[in-house]
Amino acid sequence: MSTPYPFTALVGQEDLRLALLLNAVSPAVGGVLVRGEKGTAKSTAVRALSALMPEVDVVSGCRFSCDPASPDPGCPDGPHGTGASDSRPARMVELPVGASEDRLVGALDIERALAEGVKAFEPGLLADAHRGILYVDEVNLLHDHLVDLLLDAAAMGASYVEREGVSVRHASKFLLVGTMNPEEGELRPQLLDRFGLTVEVAASREPDERVEVVRRRLAYDDDPAGFAGRWADEESAVRARIVAARDLLPEVRLGDGALRQIAATCAAFEVDGMRADIVMARTATALAAWAGRTEVLAEDVRQAALLALPHRRRRAPFDAPGLDEDKLDETLEEFGGQDGDEGDRDEGGDDDPDPDPDGGPGGGPGGQPEPDDAPGADGESAAQPESGEDREGGEPQPSGGGGGEQTPARAAEPFRTKVLSVPGLGEGAAGRRSRARTEHGRTIGARRPRGALTKLHLAATVQAAAPHQRARGRSGPGLVVRRDDLRQASREGREGNLVLFVVDASGSMAARQRMSAVKGAVLSLLLDAYQRRDKVGMVTFRGSAADVALPPTSSVDTAAVRLESLPTGGRTPLAAGLLKAHEVLRVERMRDPARRALVVVVTDGRATGGPEPVALASRAARLFGADGVASVVVDCESGPVRLGLAGQLAGELGGTAVTLDELRADSIAGLVKDVRSSGQNSGQSSRRAA
């Protein structure tokens, strides 16, 4: 077994270490979500925590880690009497992103259950993690069906495995710790709320601190055991402090004044539900115990808010998590001092709350720059008049833009869009857009299993076994079932797709009102992609070339940021944009061949610049039709005279055209819901676009 990196040897990251230690003191806090860029010691810190966790007493021989003092009466290995017990380190169980459902919750032997009536159960990771740590690296990439199982276990403290009437239940209470890189996509709100605390981490910009990180890491890689030995005393001290804080925790008093501050803070930041209040109360109590106090002070409430609220104040998918610390201080001050025995009037009260130990910018978790500070957040650029609106940008532009560039327009308010889906039946990653064969969904048939049986089709299995009962010598009421009789249920659900946006950013689209509406439409489609668990990518074209503004990713938030700062101007190299998109799809098909693509071209259909721009665009468009790629053209043409160029482009693509108005879900205009495949009649597509 490899020697873990010592927890106390971590450089900086005080907020991350504090959040993990508070959960070690009080697992009722609810776990930690660690958000940050790659290479910031997220996984290292979590794995190091397991070595500091106090040992647990378990019933000897119990596969489900029952507590000898209060064993689970429904334990599959029970009932447990007053037998022997053992002490062992608390486990840290890692849940791989690509794990199967059986690996997570355990597996039932269906064949033995049908033939012998025996509940042969093999425990999964939820059983292993009971009374320990369940760690999910890249938790934002976890499949939806695994997220659902985690939510159920976290909410009920137990895991249920049910297959065709055969049911097994066991206790599963664990400390949930997840790490994620926000660039790769966000978490579902339901799972996000299940994490008690959240911490934003980033690499230090201080040269001396970075030097120390490298020095320690190299020393550890050269001699892990020797390096860990040099930090053994510090590790023992922290472990002893955790035990002392756990013992002190029941004596900590959370007074009415502190409770009033907690409630006022949650109300001021408009968090949903009451879980935030409860988590803040538990966190503030754990902070007091960690500091060796039996009274919760205002500084504990403040620190608890910084750890427990940033991810809960996220009001929309594209909002960045964070907390306005000035508003927090004002709320604590306003509702402080209303309980004579509260610590906010004691020394170290809320007049000078405990800052981030590092003293870094932002003052602790959630202290990142607020979204309003982002580029393009002010309104000055939007007020500047445009000249030559709705005209071509004049001179041909060099690759990437150049002269004639317009100030980026703000996106209009997003709206709910019509459902666009890929035709046919796919087999891609689980999602909510297009029809697909999945492990979850409605049963549409049965087949022989191609490996381990996961979803039994009971009727088909009985039908396959019934003709052979006499030949197999059946004499009793039981059904004689052989392996060849088992049938796997074929199910149909929904998959997530790759939605590739090809956005015209040329001068013909640069009129401010039009570009604002276009960005609003793309933002609306991005929101739809977020809700349907799609990957997204973005190609833009303007001037004389096309650029991949965003390679295919699960981070819809990143796409929204790129869209907001998208400049416009120059000629319209439509062919270049289509060819670049075709290349992106070709590469992505090699990386993820099961994920089907939906190309959304946002343009007025014009093509200018270079020799024969219209003919080149037509030939480029026909490549998508030849490959059978589903596509839709969002027609941005405006004005009383409409040339219908976007409709012609849709015909070349073998897809469908839709106007901005028709894209709205509440539009009364007729609109297809499914994007037509390449075999559809192009003339019909053109008429629908008009």
XYZ file of C-alpha atoms in Angstrom, residues 248-255 285 288-289 291-297 300:
19
model
C -15.941 18.551 23.096
C -18.589 18.850 20.374
C -21.608 17.745 22.506
C -20.795 20.486 25.026
C -20.729 23.359 22.524
C -23.615 25.777 23.019
C -25.298 27.404 20.033
C -27.169 30.345 21.542
C -20.589 24.358 16.250
C -16.086 26.263 18.043
C -15.125 22.707 19.019
C -11.003 26.044 18.441
C -11.451 24.405 21.856
C -14.444 26.562 22.844
C -17.865 25.643 24.187
C -19.536 28.804 22.870
C -20.265 29.707 19.247
C -19.002 33.199 18.385
C -17.744 31.078 13.735
